[in-house]
PDB file of C-alpha atoms in Angstrom:
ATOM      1  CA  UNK A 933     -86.820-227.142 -20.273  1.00 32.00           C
ATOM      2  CA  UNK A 934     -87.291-228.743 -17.211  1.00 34.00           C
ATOM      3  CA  UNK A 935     -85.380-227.594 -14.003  1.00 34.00           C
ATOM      4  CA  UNK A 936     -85.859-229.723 -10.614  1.00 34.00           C
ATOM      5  CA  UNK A 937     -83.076-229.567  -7.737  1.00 32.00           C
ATOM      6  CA  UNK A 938     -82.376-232.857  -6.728  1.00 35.00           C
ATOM      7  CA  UNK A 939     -80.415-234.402  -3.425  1.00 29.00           C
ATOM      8  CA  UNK A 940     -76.964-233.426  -3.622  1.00 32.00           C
ATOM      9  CA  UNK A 941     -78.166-229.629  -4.114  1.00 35.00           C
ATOM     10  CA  UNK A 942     -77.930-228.886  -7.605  1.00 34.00           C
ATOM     11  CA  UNK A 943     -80.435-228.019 -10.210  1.00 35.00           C
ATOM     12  CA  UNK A 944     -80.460-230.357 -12.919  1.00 34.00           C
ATOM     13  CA  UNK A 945     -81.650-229.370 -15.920  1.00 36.00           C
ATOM     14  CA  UNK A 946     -80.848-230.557 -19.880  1.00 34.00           C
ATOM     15  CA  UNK A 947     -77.934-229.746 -21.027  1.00 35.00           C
ATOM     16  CA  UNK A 948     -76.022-229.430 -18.351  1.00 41.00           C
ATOM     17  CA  UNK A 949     -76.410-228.738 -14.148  1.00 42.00           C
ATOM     18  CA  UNK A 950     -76.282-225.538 -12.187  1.00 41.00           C
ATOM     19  CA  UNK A 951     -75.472-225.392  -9.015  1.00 38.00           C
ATOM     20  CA  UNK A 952     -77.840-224.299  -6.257  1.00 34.00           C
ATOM     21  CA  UNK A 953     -77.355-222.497  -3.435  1.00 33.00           C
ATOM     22  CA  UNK A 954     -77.090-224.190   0.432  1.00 32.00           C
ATOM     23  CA  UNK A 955     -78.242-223.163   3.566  1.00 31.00           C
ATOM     24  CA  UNK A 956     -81.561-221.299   4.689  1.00 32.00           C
ATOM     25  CA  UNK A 957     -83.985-219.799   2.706  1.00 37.00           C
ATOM     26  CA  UNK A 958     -85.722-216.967   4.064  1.00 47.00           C
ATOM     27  CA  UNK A 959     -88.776-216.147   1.660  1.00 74.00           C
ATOM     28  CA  UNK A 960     -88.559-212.910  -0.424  1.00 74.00           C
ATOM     29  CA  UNK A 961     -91.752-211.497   1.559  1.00 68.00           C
ATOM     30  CA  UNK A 962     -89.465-211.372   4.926  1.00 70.00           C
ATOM     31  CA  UNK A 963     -87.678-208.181   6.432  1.00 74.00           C
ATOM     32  CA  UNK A 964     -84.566-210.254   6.252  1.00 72.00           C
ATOM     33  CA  UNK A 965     -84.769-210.305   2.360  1.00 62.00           C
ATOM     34  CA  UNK A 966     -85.294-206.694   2.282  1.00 66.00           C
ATOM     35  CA  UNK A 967     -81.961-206.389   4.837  1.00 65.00           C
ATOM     36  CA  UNK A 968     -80.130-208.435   2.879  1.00 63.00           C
ATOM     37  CA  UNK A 969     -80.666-206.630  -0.403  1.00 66.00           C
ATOM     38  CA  UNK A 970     -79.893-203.237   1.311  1.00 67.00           C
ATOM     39  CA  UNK A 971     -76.943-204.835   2.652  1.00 69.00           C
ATOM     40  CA  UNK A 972     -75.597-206.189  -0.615  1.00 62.00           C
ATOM     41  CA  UNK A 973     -76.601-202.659  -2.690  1.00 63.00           C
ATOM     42  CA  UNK A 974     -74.495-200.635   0.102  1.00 55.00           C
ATOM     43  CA  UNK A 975     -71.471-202.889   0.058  1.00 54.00           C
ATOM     44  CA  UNK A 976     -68.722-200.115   0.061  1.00 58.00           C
ATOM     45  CA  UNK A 977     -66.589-201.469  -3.185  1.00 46.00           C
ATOM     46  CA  UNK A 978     -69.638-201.715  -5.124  1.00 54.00           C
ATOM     47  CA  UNK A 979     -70.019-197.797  -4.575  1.00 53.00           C
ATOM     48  CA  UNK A 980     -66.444-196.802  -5.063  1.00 47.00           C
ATOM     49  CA  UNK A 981     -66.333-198.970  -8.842  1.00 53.00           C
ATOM     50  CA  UNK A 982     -69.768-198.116  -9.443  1.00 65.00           C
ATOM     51  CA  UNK A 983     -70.912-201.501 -10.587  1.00 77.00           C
ATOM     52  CA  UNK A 984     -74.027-200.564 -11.821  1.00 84.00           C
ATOM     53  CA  UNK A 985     -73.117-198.171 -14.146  1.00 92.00           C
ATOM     54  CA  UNK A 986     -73.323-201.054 -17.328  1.00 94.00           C
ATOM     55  CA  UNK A 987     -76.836-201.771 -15.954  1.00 95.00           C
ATOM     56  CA  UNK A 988     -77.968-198.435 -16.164  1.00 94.00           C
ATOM     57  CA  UNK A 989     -77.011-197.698 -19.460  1.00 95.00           C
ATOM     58  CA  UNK A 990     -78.785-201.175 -20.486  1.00 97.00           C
ATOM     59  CA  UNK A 991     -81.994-200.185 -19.263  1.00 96.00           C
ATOM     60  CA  UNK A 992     -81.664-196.075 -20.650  1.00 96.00           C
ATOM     61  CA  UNK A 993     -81.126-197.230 -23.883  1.00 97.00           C
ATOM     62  CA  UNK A 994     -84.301-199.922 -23.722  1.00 98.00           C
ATOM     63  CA  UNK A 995     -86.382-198.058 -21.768  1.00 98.00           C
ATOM     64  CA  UNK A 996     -85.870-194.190 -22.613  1.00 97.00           C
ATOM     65  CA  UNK A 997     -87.685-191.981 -21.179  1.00 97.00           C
ATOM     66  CA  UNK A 998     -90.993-194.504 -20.983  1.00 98.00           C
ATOM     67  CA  UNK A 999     -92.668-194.230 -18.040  1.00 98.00           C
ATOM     68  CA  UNK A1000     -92.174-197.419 -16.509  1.00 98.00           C
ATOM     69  CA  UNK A1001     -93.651-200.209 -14.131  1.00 98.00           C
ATOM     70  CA  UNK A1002     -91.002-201.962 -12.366  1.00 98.00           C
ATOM     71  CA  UNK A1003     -92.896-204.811 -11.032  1.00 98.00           C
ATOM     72  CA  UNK A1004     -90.422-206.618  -8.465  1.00 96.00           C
ATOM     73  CA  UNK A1005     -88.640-203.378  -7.819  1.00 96.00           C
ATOM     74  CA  UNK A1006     -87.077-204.852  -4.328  1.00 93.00           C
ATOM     75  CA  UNK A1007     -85.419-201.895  -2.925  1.00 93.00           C
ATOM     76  CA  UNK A1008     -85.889-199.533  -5.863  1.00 94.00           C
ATOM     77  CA  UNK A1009     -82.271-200.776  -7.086  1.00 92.00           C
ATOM     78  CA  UNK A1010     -83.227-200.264 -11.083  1.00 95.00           C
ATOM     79  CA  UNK A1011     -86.578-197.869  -9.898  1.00 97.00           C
ATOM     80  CA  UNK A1012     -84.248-194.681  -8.829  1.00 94.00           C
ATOM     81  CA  UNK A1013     -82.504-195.408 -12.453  1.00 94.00           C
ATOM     82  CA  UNK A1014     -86.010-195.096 -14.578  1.00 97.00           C
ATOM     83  CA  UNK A1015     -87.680-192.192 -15.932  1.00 95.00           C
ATOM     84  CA  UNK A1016     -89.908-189.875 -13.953  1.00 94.00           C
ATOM     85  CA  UNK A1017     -93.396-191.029 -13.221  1.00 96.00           C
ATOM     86  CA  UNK A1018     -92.174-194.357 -13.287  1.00 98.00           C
ATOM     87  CA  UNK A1019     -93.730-196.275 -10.048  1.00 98.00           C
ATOM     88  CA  UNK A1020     -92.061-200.127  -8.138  1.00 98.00           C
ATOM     89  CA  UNK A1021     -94.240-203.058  -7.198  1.00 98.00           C
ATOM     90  CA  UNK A1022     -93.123-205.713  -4.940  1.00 96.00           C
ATOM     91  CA  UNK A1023     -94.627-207.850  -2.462  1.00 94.00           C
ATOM     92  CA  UNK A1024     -92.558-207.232   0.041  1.00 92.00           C
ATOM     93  CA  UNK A1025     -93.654-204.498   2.177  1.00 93.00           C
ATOM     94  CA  UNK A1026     -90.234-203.924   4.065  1.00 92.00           C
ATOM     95  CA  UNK A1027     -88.668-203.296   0.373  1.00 93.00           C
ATOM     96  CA  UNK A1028     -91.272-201.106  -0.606  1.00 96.00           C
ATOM     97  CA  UNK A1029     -90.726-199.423   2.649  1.00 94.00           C
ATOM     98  CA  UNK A1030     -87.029-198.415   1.771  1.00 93.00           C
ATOM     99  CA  UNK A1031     -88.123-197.707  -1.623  1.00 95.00           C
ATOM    100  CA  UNK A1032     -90.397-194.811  -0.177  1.00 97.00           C
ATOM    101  CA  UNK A1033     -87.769-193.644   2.391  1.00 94.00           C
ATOM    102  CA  UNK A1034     -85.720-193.318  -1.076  1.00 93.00           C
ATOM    103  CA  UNK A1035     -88.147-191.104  -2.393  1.00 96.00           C
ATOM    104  CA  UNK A1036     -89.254-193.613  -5.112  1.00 97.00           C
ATOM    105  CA  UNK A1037     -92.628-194.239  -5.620  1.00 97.00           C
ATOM    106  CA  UNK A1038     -93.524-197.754  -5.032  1.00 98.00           C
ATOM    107  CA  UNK A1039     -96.589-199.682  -3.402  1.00 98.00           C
ATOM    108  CA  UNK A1040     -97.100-203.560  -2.386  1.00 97.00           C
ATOM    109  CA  UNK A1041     -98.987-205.372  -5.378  1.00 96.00           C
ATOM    110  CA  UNK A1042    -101.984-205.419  -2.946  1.00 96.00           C
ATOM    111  CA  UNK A1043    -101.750-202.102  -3.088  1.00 97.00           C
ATOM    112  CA  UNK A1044    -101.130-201.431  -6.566  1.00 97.00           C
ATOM    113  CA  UNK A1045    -103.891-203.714  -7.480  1.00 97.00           C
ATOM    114  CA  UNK A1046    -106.583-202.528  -5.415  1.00 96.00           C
ATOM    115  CA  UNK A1047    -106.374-199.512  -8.261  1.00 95.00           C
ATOM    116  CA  UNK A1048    -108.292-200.727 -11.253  1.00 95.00           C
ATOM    117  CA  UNK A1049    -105.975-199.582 -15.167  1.00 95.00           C
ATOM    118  CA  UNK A1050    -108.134-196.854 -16.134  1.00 93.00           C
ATOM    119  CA  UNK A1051    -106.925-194.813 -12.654  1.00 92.00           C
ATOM    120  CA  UNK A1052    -103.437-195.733 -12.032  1.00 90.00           C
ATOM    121  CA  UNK A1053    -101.961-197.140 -15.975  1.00 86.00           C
ATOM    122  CA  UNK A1054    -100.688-195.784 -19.072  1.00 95.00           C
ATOM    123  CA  UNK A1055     -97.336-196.992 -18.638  1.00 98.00           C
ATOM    124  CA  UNK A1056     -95.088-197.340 -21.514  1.00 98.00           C
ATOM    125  CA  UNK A1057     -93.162-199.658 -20.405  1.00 98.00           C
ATOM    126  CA  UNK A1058     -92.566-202.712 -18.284  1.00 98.00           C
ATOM    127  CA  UNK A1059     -89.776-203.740 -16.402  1.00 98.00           C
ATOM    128  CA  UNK A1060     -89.551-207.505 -14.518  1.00 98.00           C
ATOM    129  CA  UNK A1061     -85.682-207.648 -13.457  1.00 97.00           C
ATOM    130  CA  UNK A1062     -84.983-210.713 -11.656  1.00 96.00           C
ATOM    131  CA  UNK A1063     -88.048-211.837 -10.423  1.00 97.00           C
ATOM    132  CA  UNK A1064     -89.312-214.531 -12.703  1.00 97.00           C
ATOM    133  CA  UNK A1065     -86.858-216.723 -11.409  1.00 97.00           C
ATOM    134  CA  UNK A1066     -88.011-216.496  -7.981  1.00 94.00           C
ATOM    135  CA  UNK A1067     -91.378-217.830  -9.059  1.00 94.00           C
ATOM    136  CA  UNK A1068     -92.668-221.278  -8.652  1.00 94.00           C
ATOM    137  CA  UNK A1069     -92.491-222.908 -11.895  1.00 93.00           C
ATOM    138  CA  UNK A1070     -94.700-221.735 -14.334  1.00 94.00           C
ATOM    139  CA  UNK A1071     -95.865-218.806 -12.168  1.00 95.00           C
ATOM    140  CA  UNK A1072     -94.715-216.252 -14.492  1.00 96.00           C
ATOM    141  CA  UNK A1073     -98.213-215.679 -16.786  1.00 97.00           C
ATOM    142  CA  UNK A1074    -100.187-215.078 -13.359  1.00 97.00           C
ATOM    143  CA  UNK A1075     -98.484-212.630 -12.003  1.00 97.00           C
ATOM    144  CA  UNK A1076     -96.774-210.536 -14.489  1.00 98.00           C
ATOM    145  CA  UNK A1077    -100.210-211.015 -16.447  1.00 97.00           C
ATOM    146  CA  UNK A1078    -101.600-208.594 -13.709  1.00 97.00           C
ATOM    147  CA  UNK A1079     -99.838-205.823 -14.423  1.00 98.00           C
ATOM    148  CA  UNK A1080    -100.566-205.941 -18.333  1.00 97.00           C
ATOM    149  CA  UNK A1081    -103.866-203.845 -18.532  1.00 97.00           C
ATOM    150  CA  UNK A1082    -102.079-201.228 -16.825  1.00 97.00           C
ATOM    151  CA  UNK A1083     -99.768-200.867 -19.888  1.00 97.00           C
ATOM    152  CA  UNK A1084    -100.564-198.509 -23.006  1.00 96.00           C
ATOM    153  CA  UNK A1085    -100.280-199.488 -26.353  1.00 94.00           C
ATOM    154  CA  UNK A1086     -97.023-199.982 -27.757  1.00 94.00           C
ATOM    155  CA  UNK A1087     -95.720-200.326 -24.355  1.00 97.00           C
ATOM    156  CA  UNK A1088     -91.981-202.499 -24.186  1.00 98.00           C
ATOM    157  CA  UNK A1089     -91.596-205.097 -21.739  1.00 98.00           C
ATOM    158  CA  UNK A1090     -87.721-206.246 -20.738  1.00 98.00           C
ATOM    159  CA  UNK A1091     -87.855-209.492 -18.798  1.00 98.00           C
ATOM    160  CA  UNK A1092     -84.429-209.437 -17.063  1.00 98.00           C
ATOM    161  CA  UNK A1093     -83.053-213.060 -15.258  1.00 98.00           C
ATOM    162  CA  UNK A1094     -79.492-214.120 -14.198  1.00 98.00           C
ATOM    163  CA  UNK A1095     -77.227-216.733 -15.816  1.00 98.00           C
ATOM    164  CA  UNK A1096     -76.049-220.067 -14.286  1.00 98.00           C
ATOM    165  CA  UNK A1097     -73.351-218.312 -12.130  1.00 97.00           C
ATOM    166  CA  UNK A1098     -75.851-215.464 -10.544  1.00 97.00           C
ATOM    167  CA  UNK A1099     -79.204-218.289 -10.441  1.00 97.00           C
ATOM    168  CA  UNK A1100     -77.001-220.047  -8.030  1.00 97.00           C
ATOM    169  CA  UNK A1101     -75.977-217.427  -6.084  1.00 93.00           C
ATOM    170  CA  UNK A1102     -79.396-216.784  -4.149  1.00 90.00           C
ATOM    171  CA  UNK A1103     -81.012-219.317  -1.968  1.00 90.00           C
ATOM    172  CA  UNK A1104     -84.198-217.838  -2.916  1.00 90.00           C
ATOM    173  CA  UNK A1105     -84.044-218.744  -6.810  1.00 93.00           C
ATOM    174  CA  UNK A1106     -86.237-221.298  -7.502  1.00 95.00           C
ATOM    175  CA  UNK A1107     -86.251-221.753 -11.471  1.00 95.00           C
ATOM    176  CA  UNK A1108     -83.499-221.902 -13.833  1.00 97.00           C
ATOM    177  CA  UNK A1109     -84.872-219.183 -16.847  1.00 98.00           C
ATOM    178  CA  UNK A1110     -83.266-218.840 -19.867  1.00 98.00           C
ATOM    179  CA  UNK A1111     -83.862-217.351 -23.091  1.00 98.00           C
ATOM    180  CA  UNK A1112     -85.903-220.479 -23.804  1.00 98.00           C
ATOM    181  CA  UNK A1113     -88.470-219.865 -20.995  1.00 98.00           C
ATOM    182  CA  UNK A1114     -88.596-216.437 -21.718  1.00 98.00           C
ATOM    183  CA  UNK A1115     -89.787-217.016 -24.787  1.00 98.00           C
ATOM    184  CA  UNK A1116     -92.603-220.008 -23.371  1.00 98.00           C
ATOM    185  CA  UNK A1117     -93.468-216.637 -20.706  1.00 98.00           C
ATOM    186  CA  UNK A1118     -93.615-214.259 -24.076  1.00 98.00           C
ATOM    187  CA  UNK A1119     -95.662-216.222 -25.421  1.00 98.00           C
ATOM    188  CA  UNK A1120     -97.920-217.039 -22.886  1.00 98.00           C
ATOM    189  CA  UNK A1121     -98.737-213.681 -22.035  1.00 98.00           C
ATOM    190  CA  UNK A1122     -99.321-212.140 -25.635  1.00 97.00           C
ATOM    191  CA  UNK A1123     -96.142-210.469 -26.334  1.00 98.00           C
ATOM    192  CA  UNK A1124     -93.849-211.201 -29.152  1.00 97.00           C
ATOM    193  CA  UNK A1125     -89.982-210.982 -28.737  1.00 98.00           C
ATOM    194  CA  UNK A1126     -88.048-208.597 -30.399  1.00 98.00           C
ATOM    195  CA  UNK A1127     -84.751-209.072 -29.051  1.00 98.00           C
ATOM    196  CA  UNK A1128     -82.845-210.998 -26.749  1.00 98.00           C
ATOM    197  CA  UNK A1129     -79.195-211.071 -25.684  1.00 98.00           C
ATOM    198  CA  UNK A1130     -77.157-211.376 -22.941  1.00 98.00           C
ATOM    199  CA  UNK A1131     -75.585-208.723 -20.801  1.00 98.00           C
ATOM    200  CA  UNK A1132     -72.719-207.754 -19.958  1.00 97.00           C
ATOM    201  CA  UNK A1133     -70.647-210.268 -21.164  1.00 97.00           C
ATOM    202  CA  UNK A1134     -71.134-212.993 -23.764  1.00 98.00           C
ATOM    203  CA  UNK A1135     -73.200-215.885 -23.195  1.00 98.00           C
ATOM    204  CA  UNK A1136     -70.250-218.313 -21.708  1.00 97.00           C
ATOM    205  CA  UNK A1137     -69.786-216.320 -18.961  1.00 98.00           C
ATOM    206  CA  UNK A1138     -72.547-216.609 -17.096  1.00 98.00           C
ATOM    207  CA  UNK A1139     -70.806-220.043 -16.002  1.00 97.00           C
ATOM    208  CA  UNK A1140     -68.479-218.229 -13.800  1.00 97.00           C
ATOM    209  CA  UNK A1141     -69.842-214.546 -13.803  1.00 96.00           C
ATOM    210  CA  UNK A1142     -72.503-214.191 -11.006  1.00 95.00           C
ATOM    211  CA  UNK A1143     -73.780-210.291 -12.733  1.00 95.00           C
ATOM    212  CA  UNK A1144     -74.240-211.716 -16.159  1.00 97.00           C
ATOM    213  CA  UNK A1145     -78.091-211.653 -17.085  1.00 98.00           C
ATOM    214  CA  UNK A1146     -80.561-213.286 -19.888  1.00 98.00           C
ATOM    215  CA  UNK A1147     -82.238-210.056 -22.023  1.00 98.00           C
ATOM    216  CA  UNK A1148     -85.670-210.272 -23.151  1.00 98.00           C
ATOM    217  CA  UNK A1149     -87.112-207.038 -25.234  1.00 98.00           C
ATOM    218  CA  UNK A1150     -91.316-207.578 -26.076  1.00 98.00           C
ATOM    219  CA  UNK A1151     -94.233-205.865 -26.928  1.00 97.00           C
ATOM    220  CA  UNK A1152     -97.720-206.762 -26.688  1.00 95.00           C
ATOM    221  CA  UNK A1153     -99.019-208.725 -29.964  1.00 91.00           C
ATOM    222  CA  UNK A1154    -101.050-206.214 -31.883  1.00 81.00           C
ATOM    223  CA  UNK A1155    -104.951-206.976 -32.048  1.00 71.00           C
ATOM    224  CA  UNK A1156    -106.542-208.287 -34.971  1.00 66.00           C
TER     225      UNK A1156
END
């Protein structure tokens, strides 16, 4: 599926159009990214109705008790959720920086990286929740496909990204990815789906729901 944004600011793509976000876009490596997504996780009514609470469950009842990589882990939104020894990557340093004043443990992927698998993997699981669709398009193999030595075998991999409603919500969204391109990504890296679904709500709401997210459950493909 092919996704381009054209003039009048909306993403075209077949089958129908989403539409994009106006106005600035500060890059997801700035300090005002990393403000903003404190800003938004602290919002007072979110608290009180505990919004999250569906999302949490989700990823419990993928993700058990597997220690986990959260690679884009932001501000450690989904990372305080995960089981112990589980450890954020971002590239943002100011994100990574709240994630540590959190008490989560999280590094920059410089960081991360600079540690080859055989000292810092073994995790049995893998968790990439809205980030592939801040990626330039087709960036998704390189840089998830960094982090998949540092996985064990029979390690799960849940590939989270928002429907029409939440893609358009966020300047910073560059590529419209649905279950479709999940799948291309899957496949590209050497993991075979097992499941996919959508989440919260049924598939028509994403339309009009901004929180409603595309669900992708993999594993790596066994070796021959």
């Amino acid at each position: 599926m092919q996704v381009s944004t054209g003039r009048a600011g909306v993403v075209r793509k077949r089958g129908g159009n989403v539409p994009a976000v106006q106005g600035r876009q500060d890059g997801t490596e700035s300090v005002e990214y990393a403000a903003r997504l404190a800003a938004l996780s602290g919002a007072r009514w979110k608290q009180v109705l505990d919004v999250q609470a569906p999302y949490r469950w989700n990823l419990r009842r993928l993700l058990g008790d597997r220690r986990t990589l959260d690679v884009g882990c932001g501000i450690g939104r989904n990372l305080a959720d995960l089981p112990e020894g589980s450890v954020g990557v971002d590239h943002n340093e100011h994100s990574v920086r709240i994630c540590r004043e959190r008490g989560l443990t999280a590094y920059t992927s410089d960081e991360f990286l600079a540690e080859p698998p055989e000292h810092r993997g073994g995790f049995t699981g893998l968790l990439a929740a809205h980030l592939v669709e801040h990626l330039p398009e087709g960036g998704g193999p390189d840089v998830l496909g960094r982090y998949l030595p540092y996985l064990a075998p029979g390690a799960r991999v849940v590939l989270i990204c928002p429907q029409e409603r939440g893609f358009a919500s966020d300047a910073t969204h560059t590529v419209f990815t649905d279950h479709a391109k999940l799948r291309d990504l899957c496949d590209e890296l050497g993991l075979e789906v097992e499941r996919e679904f959508s989440f919260p709500l049924p598939r028509f709401t994403g339309k009009v729901f901004t929180y409603n997210e595309f669900v992708t459950v993999a594993a790596p493909r066994p070796v021959r």
